[in-house]
Tab-separated table of C-alpha atoms and ligand atoms in Angstrom:
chain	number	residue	atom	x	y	z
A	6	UNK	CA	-54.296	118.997	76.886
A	7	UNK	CA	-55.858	118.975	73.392
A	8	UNK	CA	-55.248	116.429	71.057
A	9	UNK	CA	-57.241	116.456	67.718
A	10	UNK	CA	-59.629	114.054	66.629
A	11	UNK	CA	-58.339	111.003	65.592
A	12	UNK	CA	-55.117	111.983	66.287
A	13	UNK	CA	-52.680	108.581	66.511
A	14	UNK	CA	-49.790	110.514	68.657
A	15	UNK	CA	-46.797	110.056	68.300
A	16	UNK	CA	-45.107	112.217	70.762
A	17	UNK	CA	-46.363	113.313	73.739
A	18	UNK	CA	-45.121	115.578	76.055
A	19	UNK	CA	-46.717	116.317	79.227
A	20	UNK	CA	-45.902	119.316	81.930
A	21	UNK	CA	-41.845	119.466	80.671
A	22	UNK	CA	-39.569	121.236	82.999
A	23	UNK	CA	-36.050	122.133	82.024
A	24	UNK	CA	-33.500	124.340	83.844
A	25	UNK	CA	-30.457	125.759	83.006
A	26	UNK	CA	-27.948	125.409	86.450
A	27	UNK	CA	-25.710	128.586	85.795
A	28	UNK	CA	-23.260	130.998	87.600
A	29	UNK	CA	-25.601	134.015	86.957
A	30	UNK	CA	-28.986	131.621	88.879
A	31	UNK	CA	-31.027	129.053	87.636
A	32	UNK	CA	-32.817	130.135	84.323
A	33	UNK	CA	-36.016	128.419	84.076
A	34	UNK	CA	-36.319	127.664	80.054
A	35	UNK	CA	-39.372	125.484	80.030
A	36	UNK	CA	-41.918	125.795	82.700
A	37	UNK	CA	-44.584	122.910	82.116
A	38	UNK	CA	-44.789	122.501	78.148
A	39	UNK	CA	-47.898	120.086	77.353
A	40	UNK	CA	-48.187	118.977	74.003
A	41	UNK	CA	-49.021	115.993	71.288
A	42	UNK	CA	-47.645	115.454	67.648
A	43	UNK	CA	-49.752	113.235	65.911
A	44	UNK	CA	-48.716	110.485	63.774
A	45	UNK	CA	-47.837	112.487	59.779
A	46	UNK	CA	-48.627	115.641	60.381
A	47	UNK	CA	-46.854	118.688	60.450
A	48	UNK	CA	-46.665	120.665	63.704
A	49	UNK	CA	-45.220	123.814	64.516
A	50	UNK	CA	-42.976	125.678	67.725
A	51	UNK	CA	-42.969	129.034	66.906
A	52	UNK	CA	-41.900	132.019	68.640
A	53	UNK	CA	-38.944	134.395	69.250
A	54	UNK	CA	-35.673	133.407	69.885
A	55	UNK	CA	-34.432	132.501	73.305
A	56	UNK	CA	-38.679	131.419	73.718
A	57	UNK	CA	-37.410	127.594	74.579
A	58	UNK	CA	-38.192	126.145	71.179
A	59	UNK	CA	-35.019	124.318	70.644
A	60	UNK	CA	-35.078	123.041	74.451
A	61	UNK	CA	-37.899	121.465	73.937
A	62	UNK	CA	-37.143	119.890	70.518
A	63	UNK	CA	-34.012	118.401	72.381
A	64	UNK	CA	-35.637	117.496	75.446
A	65	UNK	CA	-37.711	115.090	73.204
A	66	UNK	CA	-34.744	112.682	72.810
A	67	UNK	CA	-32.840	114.000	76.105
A	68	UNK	CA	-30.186	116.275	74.375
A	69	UNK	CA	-30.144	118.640	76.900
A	70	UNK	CA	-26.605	118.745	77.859
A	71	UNK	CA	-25.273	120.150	81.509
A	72	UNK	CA	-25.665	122.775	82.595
A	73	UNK	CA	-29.281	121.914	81.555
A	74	UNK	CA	-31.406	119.363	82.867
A	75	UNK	CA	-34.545	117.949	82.700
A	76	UNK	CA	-36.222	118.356	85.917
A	77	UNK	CA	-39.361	117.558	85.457
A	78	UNK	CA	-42.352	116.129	83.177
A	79	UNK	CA	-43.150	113.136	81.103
A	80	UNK	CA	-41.910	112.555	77.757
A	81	UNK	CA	-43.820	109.625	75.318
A	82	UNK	CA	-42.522	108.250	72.175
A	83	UNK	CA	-45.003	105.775	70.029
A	84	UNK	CA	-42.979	104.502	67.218
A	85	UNK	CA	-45.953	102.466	66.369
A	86	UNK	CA	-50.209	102.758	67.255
A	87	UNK	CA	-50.597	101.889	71.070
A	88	UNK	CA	-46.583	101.418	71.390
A	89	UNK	CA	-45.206	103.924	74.473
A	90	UNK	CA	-41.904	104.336	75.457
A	91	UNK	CA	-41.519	106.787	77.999
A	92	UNK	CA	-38.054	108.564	76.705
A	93	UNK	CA	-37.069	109.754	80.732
A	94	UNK	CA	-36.617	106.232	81.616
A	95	UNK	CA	-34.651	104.725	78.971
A	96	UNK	CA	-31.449	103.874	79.507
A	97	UNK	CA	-28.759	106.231	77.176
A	98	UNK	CA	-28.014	102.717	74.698
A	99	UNK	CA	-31.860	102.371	74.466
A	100	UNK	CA	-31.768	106.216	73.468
A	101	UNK	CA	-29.191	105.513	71.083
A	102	UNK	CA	-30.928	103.469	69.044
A	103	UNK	CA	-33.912	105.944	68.694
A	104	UNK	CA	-32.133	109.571	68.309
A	105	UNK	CA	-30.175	109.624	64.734
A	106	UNK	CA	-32.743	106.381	63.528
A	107	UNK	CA	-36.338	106.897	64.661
A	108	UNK	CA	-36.048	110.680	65.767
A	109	UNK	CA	-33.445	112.637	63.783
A	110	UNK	CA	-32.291	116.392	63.781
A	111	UNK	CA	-31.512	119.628	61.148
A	112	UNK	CA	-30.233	122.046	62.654
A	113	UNK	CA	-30.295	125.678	61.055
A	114	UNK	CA	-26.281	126.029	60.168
A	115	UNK	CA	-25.507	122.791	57.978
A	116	UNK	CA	-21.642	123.813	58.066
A	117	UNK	CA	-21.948	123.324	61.749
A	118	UNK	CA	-23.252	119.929	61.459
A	119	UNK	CA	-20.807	118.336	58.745
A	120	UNK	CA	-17.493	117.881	59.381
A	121	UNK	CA	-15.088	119.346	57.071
A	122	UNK	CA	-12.664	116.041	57.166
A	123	UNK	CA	-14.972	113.474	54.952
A	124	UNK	CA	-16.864	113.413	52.264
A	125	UNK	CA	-20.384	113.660	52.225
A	126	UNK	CA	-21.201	110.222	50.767
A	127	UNK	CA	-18.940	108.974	53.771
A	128	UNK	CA	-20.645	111.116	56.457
A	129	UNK	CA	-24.362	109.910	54.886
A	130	UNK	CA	-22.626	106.689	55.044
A	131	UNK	CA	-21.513	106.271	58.665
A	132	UNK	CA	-25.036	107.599	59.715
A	133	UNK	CA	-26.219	104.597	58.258
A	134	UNK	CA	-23.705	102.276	59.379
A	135	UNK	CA	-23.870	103.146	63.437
A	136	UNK	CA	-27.368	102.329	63.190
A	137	UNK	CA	-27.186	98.665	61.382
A	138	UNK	CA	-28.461	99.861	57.845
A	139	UNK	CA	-25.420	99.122	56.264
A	140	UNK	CA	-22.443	96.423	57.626
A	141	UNK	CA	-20.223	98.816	55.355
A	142	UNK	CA	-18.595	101.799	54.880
A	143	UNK	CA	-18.522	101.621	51.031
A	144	UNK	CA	-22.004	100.004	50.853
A	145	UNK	CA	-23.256	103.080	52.429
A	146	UNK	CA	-21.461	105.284	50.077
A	147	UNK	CA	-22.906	103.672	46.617
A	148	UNK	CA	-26.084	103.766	48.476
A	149	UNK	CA	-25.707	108.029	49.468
A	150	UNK	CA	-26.032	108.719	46.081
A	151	UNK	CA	-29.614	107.531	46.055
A	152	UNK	CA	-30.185	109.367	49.516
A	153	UNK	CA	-28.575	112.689	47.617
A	154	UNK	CA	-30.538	111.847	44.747
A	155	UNK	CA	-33.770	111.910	46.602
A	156	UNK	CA	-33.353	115.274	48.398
A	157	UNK	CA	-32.066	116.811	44.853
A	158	UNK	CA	-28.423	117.499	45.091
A	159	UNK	CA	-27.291	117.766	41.504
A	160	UNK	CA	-24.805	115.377	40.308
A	161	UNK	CA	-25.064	113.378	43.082
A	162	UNK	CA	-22.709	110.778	41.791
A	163	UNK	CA	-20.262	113.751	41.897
A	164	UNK	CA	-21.316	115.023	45.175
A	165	UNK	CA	-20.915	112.296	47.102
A	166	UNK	CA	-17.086	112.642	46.744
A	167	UNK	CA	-16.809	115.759	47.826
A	168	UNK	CA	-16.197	117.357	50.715
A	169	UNK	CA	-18.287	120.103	52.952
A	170	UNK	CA	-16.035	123.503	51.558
A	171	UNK	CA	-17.310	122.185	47.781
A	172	UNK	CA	-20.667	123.009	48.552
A	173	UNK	CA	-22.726	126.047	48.409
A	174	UNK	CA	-25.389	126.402	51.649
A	175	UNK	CA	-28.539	124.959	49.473
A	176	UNK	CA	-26.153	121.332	48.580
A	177	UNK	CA	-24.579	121.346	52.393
A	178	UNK	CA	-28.383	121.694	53.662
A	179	UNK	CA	-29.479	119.063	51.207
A	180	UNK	CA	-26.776	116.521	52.949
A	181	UNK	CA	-27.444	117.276	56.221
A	182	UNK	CA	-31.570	116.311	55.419
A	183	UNK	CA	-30.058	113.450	53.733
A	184	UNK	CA	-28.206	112.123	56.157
A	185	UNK	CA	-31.153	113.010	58.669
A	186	UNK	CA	-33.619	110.579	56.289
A	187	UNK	CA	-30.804	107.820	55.226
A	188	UNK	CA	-31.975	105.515	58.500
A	189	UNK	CA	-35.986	106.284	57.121
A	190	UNK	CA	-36.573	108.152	60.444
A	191	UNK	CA	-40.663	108.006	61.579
A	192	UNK	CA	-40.184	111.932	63.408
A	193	UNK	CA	-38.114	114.243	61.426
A	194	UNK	CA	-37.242	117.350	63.967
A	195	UNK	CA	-36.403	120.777	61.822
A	196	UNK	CA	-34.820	123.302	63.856
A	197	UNK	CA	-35.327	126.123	61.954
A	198	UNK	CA	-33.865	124.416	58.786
A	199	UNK	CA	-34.095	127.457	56.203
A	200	UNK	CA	-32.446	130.783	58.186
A	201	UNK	CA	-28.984	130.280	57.231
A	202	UNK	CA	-30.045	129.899	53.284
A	203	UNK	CA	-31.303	132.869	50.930
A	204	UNK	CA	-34.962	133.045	50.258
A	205	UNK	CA	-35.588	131.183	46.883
A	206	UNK	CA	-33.160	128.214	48.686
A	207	UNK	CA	-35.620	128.357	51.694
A	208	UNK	CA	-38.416	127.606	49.721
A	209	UNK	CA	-36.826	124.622	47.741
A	210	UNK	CA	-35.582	123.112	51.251
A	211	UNK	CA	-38.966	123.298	52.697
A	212	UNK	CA	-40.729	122.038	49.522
A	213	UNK	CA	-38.067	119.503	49.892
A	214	UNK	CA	-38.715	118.796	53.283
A	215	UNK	CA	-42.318	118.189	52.861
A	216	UNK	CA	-42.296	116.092	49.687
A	217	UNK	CA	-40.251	113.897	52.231
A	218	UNK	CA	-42.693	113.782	54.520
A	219	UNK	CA	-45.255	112.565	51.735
A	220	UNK	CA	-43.444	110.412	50.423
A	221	UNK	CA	-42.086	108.807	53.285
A	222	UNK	CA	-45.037	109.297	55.881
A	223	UNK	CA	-42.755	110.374	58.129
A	224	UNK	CA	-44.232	113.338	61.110
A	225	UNK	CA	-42.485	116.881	60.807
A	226	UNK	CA	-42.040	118.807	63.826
A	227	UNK	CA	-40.925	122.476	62.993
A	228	UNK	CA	-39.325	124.244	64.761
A	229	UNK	CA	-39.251	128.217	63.632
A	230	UNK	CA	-39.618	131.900	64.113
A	231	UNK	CA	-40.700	133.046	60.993
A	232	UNK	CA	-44.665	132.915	60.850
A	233	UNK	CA	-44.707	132.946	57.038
A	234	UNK	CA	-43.274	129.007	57.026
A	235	UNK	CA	-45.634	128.405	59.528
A	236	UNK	CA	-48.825	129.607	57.798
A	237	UNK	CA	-47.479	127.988	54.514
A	238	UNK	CA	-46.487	124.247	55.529
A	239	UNK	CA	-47.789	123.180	59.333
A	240	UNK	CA	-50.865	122.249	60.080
A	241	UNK	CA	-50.720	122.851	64.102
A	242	UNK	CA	-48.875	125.024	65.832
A	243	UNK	CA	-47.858	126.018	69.297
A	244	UNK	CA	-46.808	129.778	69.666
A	245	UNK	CA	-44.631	129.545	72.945
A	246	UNK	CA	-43.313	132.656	75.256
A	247	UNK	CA	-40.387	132.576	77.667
A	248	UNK	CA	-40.784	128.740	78.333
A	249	UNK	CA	-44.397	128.176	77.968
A	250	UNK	CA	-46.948	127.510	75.123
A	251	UNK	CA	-49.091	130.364	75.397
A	252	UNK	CA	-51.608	129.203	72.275
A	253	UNK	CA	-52.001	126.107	69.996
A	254	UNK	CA	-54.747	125.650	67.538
A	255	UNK	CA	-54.531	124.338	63.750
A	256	UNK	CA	-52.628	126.508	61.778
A	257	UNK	CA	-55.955	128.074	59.756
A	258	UNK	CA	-57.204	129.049	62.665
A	259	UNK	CA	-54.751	130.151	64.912
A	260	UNK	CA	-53.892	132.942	61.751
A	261	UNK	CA	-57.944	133.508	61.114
A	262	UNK	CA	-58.798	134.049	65.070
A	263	UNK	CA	-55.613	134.403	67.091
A	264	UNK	CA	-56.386	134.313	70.738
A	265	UNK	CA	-53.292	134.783	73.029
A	266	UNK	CA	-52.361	138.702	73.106
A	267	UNK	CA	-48.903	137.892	72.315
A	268	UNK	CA	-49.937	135.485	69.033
A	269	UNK	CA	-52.003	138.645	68.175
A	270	UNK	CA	-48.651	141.168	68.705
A	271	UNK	CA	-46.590	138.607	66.417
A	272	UNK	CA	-49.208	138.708	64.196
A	273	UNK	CA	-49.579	141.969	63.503
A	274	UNK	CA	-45.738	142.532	63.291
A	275	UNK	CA	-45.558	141.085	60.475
A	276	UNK	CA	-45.201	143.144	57.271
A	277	UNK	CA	-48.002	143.483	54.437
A	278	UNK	CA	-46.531	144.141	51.335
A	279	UNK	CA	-49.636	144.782	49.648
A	280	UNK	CA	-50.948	147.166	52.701
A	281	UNK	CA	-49.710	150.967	53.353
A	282	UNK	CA	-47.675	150.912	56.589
A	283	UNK	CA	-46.136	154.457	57.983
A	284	UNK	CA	-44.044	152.189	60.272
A	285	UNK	CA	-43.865	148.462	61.534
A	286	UNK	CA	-45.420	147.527	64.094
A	287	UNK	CA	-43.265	145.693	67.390
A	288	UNK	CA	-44.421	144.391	70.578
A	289	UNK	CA	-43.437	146.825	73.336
A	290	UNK	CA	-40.442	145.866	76.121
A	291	UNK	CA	-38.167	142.761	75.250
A	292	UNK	CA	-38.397	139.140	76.524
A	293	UNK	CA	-38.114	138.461	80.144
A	294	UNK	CA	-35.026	137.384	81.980
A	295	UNK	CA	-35.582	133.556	82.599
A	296	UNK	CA	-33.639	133.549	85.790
A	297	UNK	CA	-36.213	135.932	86.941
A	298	UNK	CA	-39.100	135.207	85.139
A	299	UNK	CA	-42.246	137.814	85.960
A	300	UNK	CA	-45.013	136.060	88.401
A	301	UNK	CA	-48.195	135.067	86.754
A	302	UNK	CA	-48.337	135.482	82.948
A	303	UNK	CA	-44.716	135.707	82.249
A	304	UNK	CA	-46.240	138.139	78.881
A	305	UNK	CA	-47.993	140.219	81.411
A	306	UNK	CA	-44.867	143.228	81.510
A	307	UNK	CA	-45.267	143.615	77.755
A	308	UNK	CA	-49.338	143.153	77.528
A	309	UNK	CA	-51.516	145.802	76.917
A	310	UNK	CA	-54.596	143.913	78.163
A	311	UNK	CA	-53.106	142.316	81.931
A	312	UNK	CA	-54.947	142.467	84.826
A	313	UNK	CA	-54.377	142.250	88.191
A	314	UNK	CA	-54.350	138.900	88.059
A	315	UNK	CA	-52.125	138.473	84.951
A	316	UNK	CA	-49.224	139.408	87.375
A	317	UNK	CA	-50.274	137.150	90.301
A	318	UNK	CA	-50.746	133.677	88.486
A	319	UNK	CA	-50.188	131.609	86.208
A	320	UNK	CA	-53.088	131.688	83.685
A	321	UNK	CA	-54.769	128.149	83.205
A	322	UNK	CA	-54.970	126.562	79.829
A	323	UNK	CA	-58.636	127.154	78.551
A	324	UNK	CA	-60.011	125.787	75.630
A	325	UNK	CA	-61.835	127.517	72.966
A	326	UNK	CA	-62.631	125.761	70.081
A	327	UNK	CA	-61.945	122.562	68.274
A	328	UNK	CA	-58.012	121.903	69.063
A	329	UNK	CA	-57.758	125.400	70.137
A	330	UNK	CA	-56.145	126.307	73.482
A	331	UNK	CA	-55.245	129.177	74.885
A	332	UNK	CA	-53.361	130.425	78.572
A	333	UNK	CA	-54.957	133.577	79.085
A	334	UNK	CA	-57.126	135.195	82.076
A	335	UNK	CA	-58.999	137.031	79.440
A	336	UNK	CA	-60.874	133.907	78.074
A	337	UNK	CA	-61.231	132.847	82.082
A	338	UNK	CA	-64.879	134.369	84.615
A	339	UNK	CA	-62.064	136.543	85.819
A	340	UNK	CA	-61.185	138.000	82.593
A	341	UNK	CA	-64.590	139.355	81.839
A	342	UNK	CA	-63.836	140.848	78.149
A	343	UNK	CA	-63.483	137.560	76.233
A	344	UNK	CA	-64.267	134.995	79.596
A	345	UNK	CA	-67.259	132.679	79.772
B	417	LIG	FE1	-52.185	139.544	78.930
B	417	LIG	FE2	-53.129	138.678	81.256
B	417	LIG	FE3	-53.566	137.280	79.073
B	417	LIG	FE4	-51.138	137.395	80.122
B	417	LIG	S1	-52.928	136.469	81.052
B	417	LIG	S2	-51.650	137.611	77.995
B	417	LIG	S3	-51.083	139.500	80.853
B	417	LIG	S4	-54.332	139.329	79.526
């Protein structure tokens, strides 16, 4: 595992194992994810859908409901320097008290997570109140405004009255961050938080999101597909494929010298709007079927560099670089090319 300099974690997350129990076979989402957020900064799961991002975001406070389960793996949370609480052994009250206070959620579809019956000063309000910020109801409400005020809803004296269908994607998003901040949370988890909003409204909700997170000190872990939010607001990332983190490195580098041959496919799918391009470039085959994952490097069907032994076992985790780690046979003796 590599953990940066100085780093004062704040999450750690050691050799994770989750499995979905269904009536198709057992799919294997997350097959030993290793991995530290440090205390204020702002790190980064990226990779395609279906990769096992989410999973592990709500793994980290045991939200994996049946049929998924966590089957194996450690799971730290410091809320403070030198503080550990190991998150698998907590009892579901002790859990309570952490998920929705210390460690809260936004999701990507904020009509999902309001409910169309209250207001949103009331639904800010009762966030506050089942975790013992507020005794009441109405106290909460008078203090939502301020909430709403500090994640820039307009009017929010207005707003606060009214009710989800009032309120364009932009406002609904800027509750549900609100009501993910209104307990002061130390780990704010983003689950891709900008794809259901139009592209000037991403970029206000991520500004948004990180003026937050300076203000408040709070740590950011973001969760996303989209490479250009990566390279623009996270300072580590993890690029993870079919269950596993294949690459993680500081964000700078992992765009200036990606390692992993799938980080490099992503990579150069993206489009360059200032470059030519007779056609876009895409990464051969399609993601693997979890319930049959491919032996070895699960990439190794889709990789135009495997080996022999790509499809025999599992690559080990080799580190090149300051806080850059890579599972790949190429940078092993038995890769040869880019081994040593
Ligand atoms: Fe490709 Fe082999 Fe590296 Fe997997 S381990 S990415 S198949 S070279």
């Amino acid at each position: 595992m590599v953990v940066p300099e100085g780093c004062d974690p704040i999450i750690e997350v050691r050799d994770l194992k989750v499995n979905f129990y269904t009536y198709a076979g057992v799919v294997k989402a997350i097959d030993g994810v290793t991995f530290t957020i440090c205390r204020g900064e702002t790190y980064c799961l990226v990779g395609e859908t279906g990769c096992g991002k989410s999973v592990t975001s709500k793994a980290l406070t045991r939200l994996i409901q049946p049929p998924g389960r966590i089957e194996g793996g450690e799971i730290y949370y410091y809320p403070e320097p030198g503080k550990r609480v190991d998150i698998l052994k907590l009892s579901e009250k002790e859990l309570r008290r952490i998920r929705g206070s210390e460690i809260t959620y936004v999701y990507q579809d904020p009509s999902a997570a309001l409910d169309p019956l209250y207001t949103i000063g009331y639904q800010v309000a009762e966030t506050m109140k089942a975790h013992g910020l507020v005794s009441r109801i109405k106290e909460g409400v008078r203090r939502a405004v301020d909430i709403l005020r500090t994640v820039a809803m307009p009017d929010p004296e207005v707003r606060v009255r009214s009710y989800p269908h009032e309120l364009s994607g932009g406002m609904k998003q800027r509750s549900v961050i609100g009501m993910a901040i209104a307990n002061r949370p130390k780990l704010l988890i983003a689950d891709e938080p900008t794809t259901a909003l139009d592209v000037t409204i991403q970029a206000q909700i991520m500004d948004l999101l990180l003026e937050l997170k300076r203000k408040t000190g709070m740590t950011l872990l973001l969760i996303t597909h989209n490479l250009g939010l990566v390279a623009e607001y996270c300072d580590r990332a993890a690029v993870m494929y079919a269950g596993r983190i294949v690459e993680e490195a500081p964000v700078r580098e992992l765009f200036k010298n990606p390692l992993h041959p799938y980080t490099q496919a992503l990579l150069k799918a993206v489009p360059n709007p200032l470059a030519r391009m007779d056609k876009l470039e895409s990464i051969p085959g399609s993601v693997p079927d979890l319930i049959r994952p491919p032996r070895g490097c699960r990439f190794h069907p889709r990789c135009p560099l495997r080996m022999d032994v790509c499809s025999r076992e599992r690559p080990p985790e080799v580190l090149r670089g300051r806080g850059h780690r890579v599972a790949c046979w190429l940078y092993t003796d038995e890769g040869g090319v880019a081994g040593g």
